[in-house]
XYZ file of C-alpha atoms in Angstrom:
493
model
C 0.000 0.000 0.000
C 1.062 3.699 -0.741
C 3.020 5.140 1.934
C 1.520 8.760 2.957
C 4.699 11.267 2.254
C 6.044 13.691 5.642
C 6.096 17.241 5.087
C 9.488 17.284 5.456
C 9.422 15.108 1.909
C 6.677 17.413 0.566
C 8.834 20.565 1.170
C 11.740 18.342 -0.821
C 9.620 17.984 -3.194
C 8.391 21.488 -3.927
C 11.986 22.721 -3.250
C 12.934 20.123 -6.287
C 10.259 21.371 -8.635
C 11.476 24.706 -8.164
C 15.045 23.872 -8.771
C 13.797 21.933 -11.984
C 11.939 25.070 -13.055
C 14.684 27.380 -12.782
C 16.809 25.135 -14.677
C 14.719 24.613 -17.487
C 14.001 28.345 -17.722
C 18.419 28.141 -18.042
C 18.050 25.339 -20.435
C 15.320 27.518 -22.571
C 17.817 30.603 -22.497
C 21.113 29.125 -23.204
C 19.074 27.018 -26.216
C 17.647 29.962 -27.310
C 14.075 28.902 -26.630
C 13.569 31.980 -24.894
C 12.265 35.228 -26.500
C 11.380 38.608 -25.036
C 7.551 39.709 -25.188
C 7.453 42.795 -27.774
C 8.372 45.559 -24.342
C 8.943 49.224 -24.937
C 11.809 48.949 -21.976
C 13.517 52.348 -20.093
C 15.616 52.378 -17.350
C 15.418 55.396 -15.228
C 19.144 55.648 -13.735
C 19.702 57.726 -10.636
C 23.347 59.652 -10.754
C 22.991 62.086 -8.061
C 26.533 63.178 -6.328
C 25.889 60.059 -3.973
C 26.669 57.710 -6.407
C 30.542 57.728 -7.316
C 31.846 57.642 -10.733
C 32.859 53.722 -10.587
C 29.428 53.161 -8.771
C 27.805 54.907 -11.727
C 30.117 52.928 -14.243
C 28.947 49.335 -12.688
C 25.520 50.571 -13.123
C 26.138 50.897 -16.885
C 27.709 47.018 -16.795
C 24.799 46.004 -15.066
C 22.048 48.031 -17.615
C 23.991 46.464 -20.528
C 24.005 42.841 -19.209
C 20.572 42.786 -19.251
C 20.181 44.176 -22.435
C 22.671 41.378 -23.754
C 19.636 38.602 -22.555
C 17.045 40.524 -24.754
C 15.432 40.108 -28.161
C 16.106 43.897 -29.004
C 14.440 45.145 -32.668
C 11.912 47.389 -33.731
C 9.077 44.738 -33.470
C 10.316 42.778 -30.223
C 11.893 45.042 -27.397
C 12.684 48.664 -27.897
C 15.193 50.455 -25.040
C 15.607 53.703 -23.756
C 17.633 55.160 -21.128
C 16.734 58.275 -18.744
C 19.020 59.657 -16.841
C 18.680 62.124 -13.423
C 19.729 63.979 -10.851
C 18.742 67.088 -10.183
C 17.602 67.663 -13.911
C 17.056 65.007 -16.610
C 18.502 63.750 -19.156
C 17.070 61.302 -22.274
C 20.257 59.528 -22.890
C 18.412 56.905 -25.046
C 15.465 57.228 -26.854
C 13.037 54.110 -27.875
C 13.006 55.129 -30.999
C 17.449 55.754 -31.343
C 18.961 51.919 -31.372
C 17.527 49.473 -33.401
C 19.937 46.611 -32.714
C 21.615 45.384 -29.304
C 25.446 46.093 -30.461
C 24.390 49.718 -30.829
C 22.205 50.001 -27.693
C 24.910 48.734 -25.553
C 27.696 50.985 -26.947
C 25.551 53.961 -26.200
C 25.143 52.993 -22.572
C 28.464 52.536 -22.036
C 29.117 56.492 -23.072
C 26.331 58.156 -20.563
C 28.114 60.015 -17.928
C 26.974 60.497 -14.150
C 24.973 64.494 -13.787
C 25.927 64.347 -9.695
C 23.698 67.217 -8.748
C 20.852 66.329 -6.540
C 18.162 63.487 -6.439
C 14.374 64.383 -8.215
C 13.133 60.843 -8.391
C 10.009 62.099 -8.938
C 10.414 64.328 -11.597
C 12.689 61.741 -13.786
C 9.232 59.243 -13.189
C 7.133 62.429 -14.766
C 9.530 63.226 -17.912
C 9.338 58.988 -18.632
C 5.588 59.244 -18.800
C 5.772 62.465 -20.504
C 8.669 62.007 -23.054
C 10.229 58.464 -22.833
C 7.239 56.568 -23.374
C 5.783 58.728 -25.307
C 5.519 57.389 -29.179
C 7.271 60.808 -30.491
C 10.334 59.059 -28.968
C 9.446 55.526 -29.993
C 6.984 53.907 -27.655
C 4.088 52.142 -29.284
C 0.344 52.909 -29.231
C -1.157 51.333 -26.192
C -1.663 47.654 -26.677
C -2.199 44.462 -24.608
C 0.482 42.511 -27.068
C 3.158 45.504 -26.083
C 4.479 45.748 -22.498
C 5.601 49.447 -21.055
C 8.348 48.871 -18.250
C 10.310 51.287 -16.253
C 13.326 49.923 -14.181
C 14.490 52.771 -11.784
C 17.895 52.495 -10.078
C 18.515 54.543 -7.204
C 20.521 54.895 -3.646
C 18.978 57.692 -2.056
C 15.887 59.534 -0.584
C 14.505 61.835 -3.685
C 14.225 65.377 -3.071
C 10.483 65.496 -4.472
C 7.602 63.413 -4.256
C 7.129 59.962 -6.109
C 3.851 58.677 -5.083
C 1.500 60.354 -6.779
C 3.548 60.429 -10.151
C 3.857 56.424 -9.894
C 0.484 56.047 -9.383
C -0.246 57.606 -12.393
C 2.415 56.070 -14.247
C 1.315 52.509 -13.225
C -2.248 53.430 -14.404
C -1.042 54.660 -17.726
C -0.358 51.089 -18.515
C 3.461 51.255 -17.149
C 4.696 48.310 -15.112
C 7.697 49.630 -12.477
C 10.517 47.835 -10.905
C 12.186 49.684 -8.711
C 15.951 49.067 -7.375
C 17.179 50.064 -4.325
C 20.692 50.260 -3.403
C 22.737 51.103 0.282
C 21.214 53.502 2.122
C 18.252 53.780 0.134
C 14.656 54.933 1.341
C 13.004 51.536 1.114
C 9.308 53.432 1.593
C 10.153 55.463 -1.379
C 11.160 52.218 -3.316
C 7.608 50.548 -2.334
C 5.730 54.167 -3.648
C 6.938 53.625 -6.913
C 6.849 49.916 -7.605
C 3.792 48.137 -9.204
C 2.311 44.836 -7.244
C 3.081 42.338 -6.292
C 6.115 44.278 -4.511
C 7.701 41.496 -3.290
C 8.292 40.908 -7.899
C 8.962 44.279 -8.109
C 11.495 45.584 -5.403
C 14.694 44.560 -5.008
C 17.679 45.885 -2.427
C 21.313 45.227 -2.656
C 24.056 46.329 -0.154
C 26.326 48.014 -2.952
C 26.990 49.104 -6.656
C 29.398 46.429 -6.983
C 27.057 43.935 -6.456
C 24.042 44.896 -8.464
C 25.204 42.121 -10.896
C 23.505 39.608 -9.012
C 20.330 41.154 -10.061
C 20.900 40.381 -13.682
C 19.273 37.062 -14.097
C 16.239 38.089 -12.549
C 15.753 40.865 -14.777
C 16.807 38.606 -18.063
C 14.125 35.551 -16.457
C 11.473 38.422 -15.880
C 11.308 39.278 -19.923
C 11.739 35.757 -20.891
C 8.545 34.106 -22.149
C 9.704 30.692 -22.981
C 8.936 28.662 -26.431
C 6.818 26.359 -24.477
C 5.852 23.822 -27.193
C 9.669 23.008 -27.452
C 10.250 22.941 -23.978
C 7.252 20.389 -23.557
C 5.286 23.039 -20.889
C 1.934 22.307 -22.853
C -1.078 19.992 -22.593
C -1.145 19.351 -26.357
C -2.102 15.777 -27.034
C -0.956 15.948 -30.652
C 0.586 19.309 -31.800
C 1.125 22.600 -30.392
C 1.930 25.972 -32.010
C 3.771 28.094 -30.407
C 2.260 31.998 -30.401
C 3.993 35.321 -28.575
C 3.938 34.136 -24.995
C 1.515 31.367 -25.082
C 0.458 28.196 -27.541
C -2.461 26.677 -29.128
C -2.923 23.043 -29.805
C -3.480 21.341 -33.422
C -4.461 18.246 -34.229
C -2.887 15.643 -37.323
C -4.675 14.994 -40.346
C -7.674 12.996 -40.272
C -8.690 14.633 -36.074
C -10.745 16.736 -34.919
C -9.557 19.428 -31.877
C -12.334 18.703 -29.213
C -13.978 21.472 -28.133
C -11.604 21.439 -24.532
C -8.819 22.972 -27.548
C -6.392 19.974 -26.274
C -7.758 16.616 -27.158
C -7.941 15.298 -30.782
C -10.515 12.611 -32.144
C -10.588 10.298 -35.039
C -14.719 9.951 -34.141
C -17.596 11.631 -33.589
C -18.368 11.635 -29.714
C -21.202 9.211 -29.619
C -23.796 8.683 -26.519
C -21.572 7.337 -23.591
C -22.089 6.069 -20.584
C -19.388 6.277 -18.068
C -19.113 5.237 -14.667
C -15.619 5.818 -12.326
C -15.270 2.999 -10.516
C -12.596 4.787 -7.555
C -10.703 2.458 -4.557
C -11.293 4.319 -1.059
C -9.034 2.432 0.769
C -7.331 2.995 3.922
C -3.727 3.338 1.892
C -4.787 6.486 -0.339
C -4.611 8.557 2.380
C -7.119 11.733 2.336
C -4.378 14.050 0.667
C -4.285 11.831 -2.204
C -8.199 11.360 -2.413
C -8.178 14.822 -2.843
C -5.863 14.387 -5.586
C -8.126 11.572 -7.082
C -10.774 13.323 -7.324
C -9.431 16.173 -8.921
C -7.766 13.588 -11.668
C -11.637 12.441 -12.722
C -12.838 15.987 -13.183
C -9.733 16.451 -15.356
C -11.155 13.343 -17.657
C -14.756 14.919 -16.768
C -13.482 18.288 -18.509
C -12.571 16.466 -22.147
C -15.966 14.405 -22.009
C -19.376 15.939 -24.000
C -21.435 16.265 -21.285
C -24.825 16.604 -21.846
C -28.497 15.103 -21.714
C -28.017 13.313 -25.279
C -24.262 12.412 -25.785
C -21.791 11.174 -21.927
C -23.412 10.387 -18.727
C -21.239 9.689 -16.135
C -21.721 7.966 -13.069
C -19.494 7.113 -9.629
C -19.014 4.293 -7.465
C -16.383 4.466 -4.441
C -15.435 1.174 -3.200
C -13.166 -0.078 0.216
C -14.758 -2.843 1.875
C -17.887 -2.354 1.048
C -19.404 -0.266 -2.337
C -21.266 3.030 -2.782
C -22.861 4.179 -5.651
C -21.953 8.303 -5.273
C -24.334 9.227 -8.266
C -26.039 7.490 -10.369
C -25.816 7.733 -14.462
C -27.516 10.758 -16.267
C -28.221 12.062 -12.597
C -25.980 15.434 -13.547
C -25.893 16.504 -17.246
C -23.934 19.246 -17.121
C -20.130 19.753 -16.375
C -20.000 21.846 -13.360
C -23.090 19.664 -11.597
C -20.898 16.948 -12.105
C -17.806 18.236 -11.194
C -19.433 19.751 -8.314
C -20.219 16.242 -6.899
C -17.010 14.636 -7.343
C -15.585 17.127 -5.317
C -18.336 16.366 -2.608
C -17.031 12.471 -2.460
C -16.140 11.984 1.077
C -12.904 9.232 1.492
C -14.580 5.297 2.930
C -10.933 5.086 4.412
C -11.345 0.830 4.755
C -10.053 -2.214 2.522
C -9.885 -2.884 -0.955
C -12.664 -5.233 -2.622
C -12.376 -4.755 -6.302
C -14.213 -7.565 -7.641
C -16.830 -6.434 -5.369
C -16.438 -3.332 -6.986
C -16.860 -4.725 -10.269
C -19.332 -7.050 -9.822
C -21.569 -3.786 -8.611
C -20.523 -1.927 -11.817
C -21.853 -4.924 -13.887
C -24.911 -5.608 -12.163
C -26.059 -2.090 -10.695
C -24.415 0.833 -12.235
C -25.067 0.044 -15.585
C -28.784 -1.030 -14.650
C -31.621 0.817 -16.492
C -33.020 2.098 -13.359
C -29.631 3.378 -12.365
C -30.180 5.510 -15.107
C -28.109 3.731 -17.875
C -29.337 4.011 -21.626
C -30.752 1.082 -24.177
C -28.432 1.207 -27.508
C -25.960 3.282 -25.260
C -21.898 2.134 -25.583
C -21.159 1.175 -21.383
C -17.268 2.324 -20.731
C -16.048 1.065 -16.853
C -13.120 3.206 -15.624
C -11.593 1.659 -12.182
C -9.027 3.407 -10.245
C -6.650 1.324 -7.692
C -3.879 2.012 -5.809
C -3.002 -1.626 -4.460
C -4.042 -5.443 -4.466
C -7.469 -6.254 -4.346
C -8.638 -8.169 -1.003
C -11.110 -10.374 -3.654
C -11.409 -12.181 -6.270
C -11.862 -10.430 -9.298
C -10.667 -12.520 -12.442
C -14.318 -13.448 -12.890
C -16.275 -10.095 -12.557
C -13.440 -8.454 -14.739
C -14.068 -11.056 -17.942
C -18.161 -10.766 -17.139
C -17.777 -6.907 -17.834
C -15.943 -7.017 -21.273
C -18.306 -10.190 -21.713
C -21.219 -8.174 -21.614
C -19.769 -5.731 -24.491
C -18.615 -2.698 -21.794
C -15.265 -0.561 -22.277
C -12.893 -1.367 -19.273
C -10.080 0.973 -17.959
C -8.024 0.341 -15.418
C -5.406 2.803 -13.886
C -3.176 1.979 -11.149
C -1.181 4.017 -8.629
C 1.938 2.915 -6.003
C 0.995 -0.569 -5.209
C -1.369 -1.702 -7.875
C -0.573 -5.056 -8.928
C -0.012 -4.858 -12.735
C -1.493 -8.050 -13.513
C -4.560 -7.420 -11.895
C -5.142 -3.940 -14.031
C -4.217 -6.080 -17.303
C -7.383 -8.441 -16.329
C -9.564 -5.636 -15.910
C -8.480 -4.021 -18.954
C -10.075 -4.389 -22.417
C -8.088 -5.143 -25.788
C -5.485 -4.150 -26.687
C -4.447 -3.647 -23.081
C -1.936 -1.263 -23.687
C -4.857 1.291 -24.561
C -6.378 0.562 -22.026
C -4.092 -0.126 -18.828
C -2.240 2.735 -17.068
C 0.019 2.949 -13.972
C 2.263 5.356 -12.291
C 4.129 5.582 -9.120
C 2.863 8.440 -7.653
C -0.251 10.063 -6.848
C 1.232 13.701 -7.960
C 2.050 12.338 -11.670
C -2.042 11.148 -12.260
C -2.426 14.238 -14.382
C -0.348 12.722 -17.382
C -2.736 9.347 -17.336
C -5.360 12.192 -17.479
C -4.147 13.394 -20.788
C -3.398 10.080 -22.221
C -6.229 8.474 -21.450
C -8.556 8.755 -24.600
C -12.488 7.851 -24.688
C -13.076 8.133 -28.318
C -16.260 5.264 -29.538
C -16.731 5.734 -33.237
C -20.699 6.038 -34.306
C -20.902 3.746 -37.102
C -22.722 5.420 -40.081
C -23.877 2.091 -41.581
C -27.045 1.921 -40.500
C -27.675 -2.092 -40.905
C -24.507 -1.850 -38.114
C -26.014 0.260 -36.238
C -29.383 -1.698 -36.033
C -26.999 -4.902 -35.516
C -25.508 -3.188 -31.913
C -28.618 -1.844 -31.039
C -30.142 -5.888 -31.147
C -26.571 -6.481 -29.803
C -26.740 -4.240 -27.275
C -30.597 -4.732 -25.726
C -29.234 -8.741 -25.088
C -26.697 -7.030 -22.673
C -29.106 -5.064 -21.488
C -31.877 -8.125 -20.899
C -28.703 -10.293 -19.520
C -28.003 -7.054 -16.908
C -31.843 -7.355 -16.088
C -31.509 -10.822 -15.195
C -28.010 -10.344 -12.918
C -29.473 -7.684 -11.102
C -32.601 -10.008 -10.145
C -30.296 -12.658 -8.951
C -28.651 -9.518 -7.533
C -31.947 -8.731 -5.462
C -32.331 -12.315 -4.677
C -28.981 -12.658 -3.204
C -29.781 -9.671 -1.175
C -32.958 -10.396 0.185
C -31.878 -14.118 1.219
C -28.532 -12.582 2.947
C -31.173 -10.813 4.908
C -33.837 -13.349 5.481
C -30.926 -16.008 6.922
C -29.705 -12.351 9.364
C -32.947 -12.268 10.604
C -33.284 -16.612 11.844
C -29.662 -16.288 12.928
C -30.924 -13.041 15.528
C -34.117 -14.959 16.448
C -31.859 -18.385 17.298
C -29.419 -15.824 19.354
């Protein structure tokens, strides 16, 4: 059974998917699968007598390292440099360097005013001039960004609250860099939220380096159909900043925009069939559950085409809802979510049994003519027999999937899966990986358009129905004899 993880593991575990990330976001750079969002870019660049001339020059390295990391052009990221003191100075106008050898040799020429330190009024002439589009910015757009980065290491001399307010709402994002004996109030005045993305403090000039990577990461928007960050099931296309998923010849895109079929979505009916047991553990139920609303959300729900039903199963089973009983998405969803956890053994060929004879009963709501498609979750070895339920299901014409998880026994999932099995059997090791069986797993039943067919799997399909009919008598029977022989054994007591 599937061991419930500490939190010390859990924190290793986020601390390792954050590691991953940032080196995949490394990867995507140094492969050149990062490219900058189209940004009209100026750095505001405090050099006020506080800041010494080999201060001001490290500055300059810094400003043209993280140019180097950008996709500078007219129709990608345009750059412009203010800079202030007492006064202000354009230095760089969006409109003056078109490539990054160019930009970068006119930073390295800007010399330090050293008067005083009007951090407000430099923020006023960059909405007012800089970003204005007689220097080069764009027309307002949401495909162009407008970013200020303003470097200083003092308290200004005028007020920047009000003027970064009403820079922020003219569409301009604002990081704002503190360094030494910086106000840190005046920093959080001028920054845009979240500060915590937007502020930054180091101790000195010569170590404002350090800040380049975050700056380079910050404009990076990743190529995320080569770096595999999509949910594409056949082909993705990249687009500034985002993707879109494609399907091959011969598919259709389903109307979730990830899934492809090769069918038209007939009339299903679908019922989970989900282990409770004691070794899931409640965090991971929670992660179950979630899983089925993530095959819910690719599924055509409605009246006329997918019902879907739920049975939770330990030692005992419990029909959660019945087929057809929610016909819309977020009913359904809605319920799964309200599944509380059995928390006992695991009897899967109870389980199945109950699928065969109850769920897919007429008066549990399943459909004459109407395909039958079993999906059973497990996470370890059943307590029961269930060889013979398993080969009754596919023997009465239904669908079977079976997905395991930690300690399902493989050869137990291959018996309750239909052919071919390897369509139709899935496993992985951990609970927090169920999200790629999720995309693999494919529901597609083809509607045959020959009509004699058809008529053939209707006839086909009412004997399965008539043969369910007559298990869930025997069903009944069972049960009322199991009862009857309770009752003598409390009179004899």
């Amino acid at each position: 059974m599937t061991p419930t993880p500490s939190l010390f593991l859990l924190l290793l575990g986020l601390v390792g998917a954050q590691a991953t990330l940032d080196q995949r976001m490394a990867a995507a750079m140094a492969a050149g699968l990062c490219k900058t969002r189209p940004t009209d870019l100026v750095f505001i660049v405090d050099s006020s007598r506080s800041v010494r001339p080999s201060e001001f020059e490290q500055v300059k390295v810094f400003l043209a390292k993280v140019i180097e990391g950008l996709d500078v052009g007219p129709n990608t990221t345009r750059v412009g440099v203010v800079n202030y003191a007492s006064r202000v100075k354009n230095e760089v106008s969006l409109k003056t360097h078109r490539t990054k050898t160019g930009l970068i040799k006119a930073v390295t020429k800007i010399e330090p005013l050293s008067t005083g330190t009007m951090t407000g009024l430099s923020i006023q002439f960059a909405l007012n001039v800089a970003f204005s589009e007689a220097e080069g910015a764009r027309p307002k757009s949401p495909d162009i960004s407008k970013v200020a980065i303003i470097v200083t290491d003092g308290r200004p001399q005028d007020n920047v609250k009000d003027v970064a307010q009403r820079a922020r709402d003219a569409g301009i994002e604002i990081f704002a860099i503190g360094v030494g004996r910086v106000d840190m109030t005046t920093l959080r005045q001028m920054a845009s939220e979240p500060l915590d993305d937007h502020v930054d403090y180091v101790e000195s000039y010569s170590v404002i380096e350090k800040l380049t990577k975050k700056f380079q990461e910050a404009f990076c928007v990743s190529d995320l159909c080569a770096t595999g960050d999509h949910d594409c099931e056949q082909v993705c296309i990249s687009v500034p900043g985002s993707y879109k998923c494609a399907c091959k010849d011969g598919f259709t895109l389903a109307d979730d925009g990830r899934t492809c079929s090769a069918c038209s979505n007939a009339p299903l009916d679908v019922v989970f069939v989900i282990d409770g047991s004691k070794s899931i553990r409640p965090e991971n139920f929670e992660l179950v559950k979630k899983w089925i609303n993530q095959i819910v959300d690719k599924m055509d729900i409605s009246e006329r085409k997918t019902h879907v039903g739920l049975v939770q199963y330990s030692s005992s089973v419990k029909t959660e809802f019945s087929l057809g009983k929610h016909n819309n998405k977020k009913d359904l969803k809605e319920a799964v979510k309200k599944m509380v956890y059995m928390e006992r053994g695991t009897m899967t060929g109870l389980a199945l049994r109950h699928m065969t004879e109850n769920s897919f009963n007429y008066a549990q709501g399943a459909r004459p003519g109407v395909q039958k498609v079993g999906i059973v979750f497990t996470d370890g070895r059943s307590q029961d027999y269930i060889g013979d339920a398993a080969k009754k299901a596919k023997e009465l014409g239904m669908k079977m999937y079976a997905v395991g998880v930690g300690s399902a026994v493989e050869s137990e999932l291959k018996a309750i899966a239909s052919e071919p099995v390897s369509d139709h059997y899935f496993y992985t090791a951990d609970f927090k990986t169920m999200n790629e069986i999720a995309k693999k797993l494919q529901i597609n039943i083809c509607q045959d358009d020959d009509p004699c067919e058809c008529d053939s799997l209707v006839k086909f399909q009412k004997k399965v129905e008539e043969a369910l009919q007559a298990l869930n008598k025997k069903y009944i029977l069972h049960n009322d004899m199991s009862k009857r022989i309770a009752l003598l054994e409390n009179k004899i007591v």
